Amino acid sequence: MDGGQVIPEEIRGLLDRRGTFREWLSRLDELGSEFRPEVAEKVRSDYAGRLARVEDELEGHRAGLETALVDRTEAVRHISSEHDARTAELEETQLRHVVGEFDDDEWESRRAEHQGLIDGLE
């Protein structure tokens, strides 16, 4: 599964097809009485079968999607924790500058370093 895409293209296509079949079945419900019952039932059966196959394919992707979700959730948690830690370090450095431990040059150097790390996480 591509780490850059939230929903892989293959699954997007399946979701689109599922939506199409559901829409067709809904329209068939609206129009069914305008056609002979056996014709409407034949078309309904075709759409229902195609919908079931698409849903089976989607189900086949469930485990991979659940794993990807867990992985992404953990990555977000890790990045958030890193961001909080780096922000606290920047704040500590600023406080040390304000009380006089670091002169302006030292503050600017450390601020730039910390800010670069924070920016890299955003």
CSV table of C-alpha atoms in Angstrom, one decimal:
chain,number,residue,atom,x,y,z
A,1,MET,CA,0.0,0.0,0.0
A,2,ASP,CA,1.4,3.4,-0.9
A,3,GLY,CA,2.3,5.3,2.2
A,4,GLY,CA,1.5,8.7,0.6
A,5,GLN,CA,-2.1,8.0,-0.3
A,6,VAL,CA,-4.8,7.8,2.3
A,7,ILE,CA,-7.1,5.7,0.1
A,8,PRO,CA,-5.3,3.7,-2.6
A,9,GLU,CA,-6.6,4.2,-6.2
A,10,GLU,CA,-7.8,0.6,-6.4
A,11,ILE,CA,-10.0,0.9,-3.4
A,12,ARG,CA,-11.2,4.3,-4.6
A,13,GLY,CA,-12.3,2.7,-7.8
A,14,LEU,CA,-14.1,-0.1,-5.9
A,15,LEU,CA,-15.9,2.5,-3.7
A,16,ASP,CA,-17.0,4.4,-6.8
A,17,ARG,CA,-18.3,1.2,-8.4
A,18,ARG,CA,-20.1,0.3,-5.2
A,19,GLY,CA,-21.7,3.7,-5.2
A,20,THR,CA,-22.7,3.3,-8.8
A,21,PHE,CA,-24.4,-0.1,-8.2
A,22,ARG,CA,-26.2,1.2,-5.1
A,23,GLU,CA,-27.4,4.2,-7.1
A,24,TRP,CA,-28.6,2.0,-10.0
A,25,LEU,CA,-30.5,-0.3,-7.5
A,26,SER,CA,-32.2,2.8,-6.0
A,27,ARG,CA,-33.2,4.1,-9.4
A,28,LEU,CA,-34.5,0.6,-10.3
A,29,ASP,CA,-36.7,0.7,-7.2
A,30,GLU,CA,-38.1,4.0,-8.4
A,31,LEU,CA,-38.6,2.8,-12.0
A,32,GLY,CA,-39.3,-0.9,-11.5
A,33,SER,CA,-43.1,-0.7,-11.8
A,34,GLU,CA,-42.8,0.9,-15.3
A,35,PHE,CA,-41.3,-2.4,-16.6
A,36,ARG,CA,-42.3,-6.0,-16.5
A,37,PRO,CA,-41.5,-7.6,-13.2
A,38,GLU,CA,-39.3,-10.3,-14.7
A,39,VAL,CA,-37.2,-7.7,-16.6
A,40,ALA,CA,-36.8,-5.5,-13.5
A,41,GLU,CA,-35.9,-8.6,-11.4
A,42,LYS,CA,-33.3,-9.7,-14.0
A,43,VAL,CA,-31.6,-6.3,-13.9
A,44,ARG,CA,-31.9,-6.1,-10.1
A,45,SER,CA,-30.3,-9.5,-9.8
A,46,ASP,CA,-27.4,-8.5,-12.1
A,47,TYR,CA,-26.8,-5.2,-10.1
A,48,ALA,CA,-27.1,-7.0,-6.8
A,49,GLY,CA,-24.6,-9.6,-7.9
A,50,ARG,CA,-22.1,-7.1,-9.2
A,51,LEU,CA,-22.5,-5.1,-6.0
A,52,ALA,CA,-21.8,-8.2,-3.9
A,53,ARG,CA,-18.7,-8.9,-5.9
A,54,VAL,CA,-17.4,-5.4,-5.3
A,55,GLU,CA,-18.2,-5.6,-1.6
A,56,ASP,CA,-16.3,-8.9,-1.4
A,57,GLU,CA,-13.3,-7.2,-3.1
A,58,LEU,CA,-13.5,-4.3,-0.6
A,59,GLU,CA,-13.7,-6.8,2.3
A,60,GLY,CA,-10.5,-8.4,1.0
A,61,HIS,CA,-8.7,-5.0,1.6
A,62,ARG,CA,-10.0,-4.6,5.1
A,63,ALA,CA,-7.0,-6.1,7.0
A,64,GLY,CA,-4.6,-4.1,5.0
A,65,LEU,CA,-6.5,-0.9,5.6
A,66,GLU,CA,-6.8,-1.6,9.3
A,67,THR,CA,-3.1,-2.2,9.5
A,68,ALA,CA,-2.4,1.0,7.6
A,69,LEU,CA,-4.7,2.9,9.9
A,70,VAL,CA,-2.9,1.6,13.0
A,71,ASP,CA,0.5,2.5,11.5
A,72,ARG,CA,-0.6,6.0,10.6
A,73,THR,CA,-2.2,6.5,14.0
A,74,GLU,CA,1.1,5.5,15.7
A,75,ALA,CA,3.1,7.7,13.3
A,76,VAL,CA,0.9,10.7,14.1
A,77,ARG,CA,1.2,10.0,17.8
A,78,HIS,CA,5.0,9.8,17.6
A,79,ILE,CA,5.2,13.0,15.5
A,80,SER,CA,2.9,14.8,17.9
A,81,SER,CA,5.0,13.7,20.9
A,82,GLU,CA,8.2,14.8,19.2
A,83,HIS,CA,6.6,18.1,18.3
A,84,ASP,CA,5.6,18.7,21.9
A,85,ALA,CA,9.1,17.8,23.2
A,86,ARG,CA,10.8,20.1,20.7
A,87,THR,CA,8.4,22.9,21.4
A,88,ALA,CA,9.1,22.5,25.2
A,89,GLU,CA,12.8,22.6,24.5
A,90,LEU,CA,12.4,25.8,22.5
A,91,GLU,CA,10.4,27.4,25.3
A,92,GLU,CA,13.0,26.3,27.8
A,93,THR,CA,15.8,27.9,25.7
A,94,GLN,CA,13.8,31.1,25.4
A,95,LEU,CA,13.3,31.2,29.1
A,96,ARG,CA,17.0,30.7,29.7
A,97,HIS,CA,17.6,33.6,27.3
A,98,VAL,CA,15.1,35.9,29.0
A,99,VAL,CA,16.6,35.3,32.5
A,100,GLY,CA,20.1,36.0,31.1
A,101,GLU,CA,21.7,32.6,30.8
A,102,PHE,CA,22.0,32.9,27.0
A,103,ASP,CA,23.0,36.1,25.2
A,104,ASP,CA,21.3,37.2,22.0
A,105,ASP,CA,23.7,35.3,19.7
A,106,GLU,CA,23.4,32.1,21.6
A,107,TRP,CA,19.6,32.4,21.8
A,108,GLU,CA,19.3,33.0,18.0
A,109,SER,CA,21.5,30.0,17.3
A,110,ARG,CA,19.6,27.7,19.6
A,111,ARG,CA,16.2,29.1,18.5
A,112,ALA,CA,17.0,28.5,14.8
A,113,GLU,CA,18.1,24.9,15.6
A,114,HIS,CA,15.0,24.2,17.6
A,115,GLN,CA,12.7,25.9,15.1
A,116,GLY,CA,14.2,23.9,12.3
A,117,LEU,CA,13.5,20.7,14.1
A,118,ILE,CA,9.9,21.8,14.8
A,119,ASP,CA,9.4,22.9,11.2
A,120,GLY,CA,10.6,19.5,10.1
A,121,LEU,CA,7.9,17.8,12.0
A,122,GLU,CA,5.0,20.0,10.7
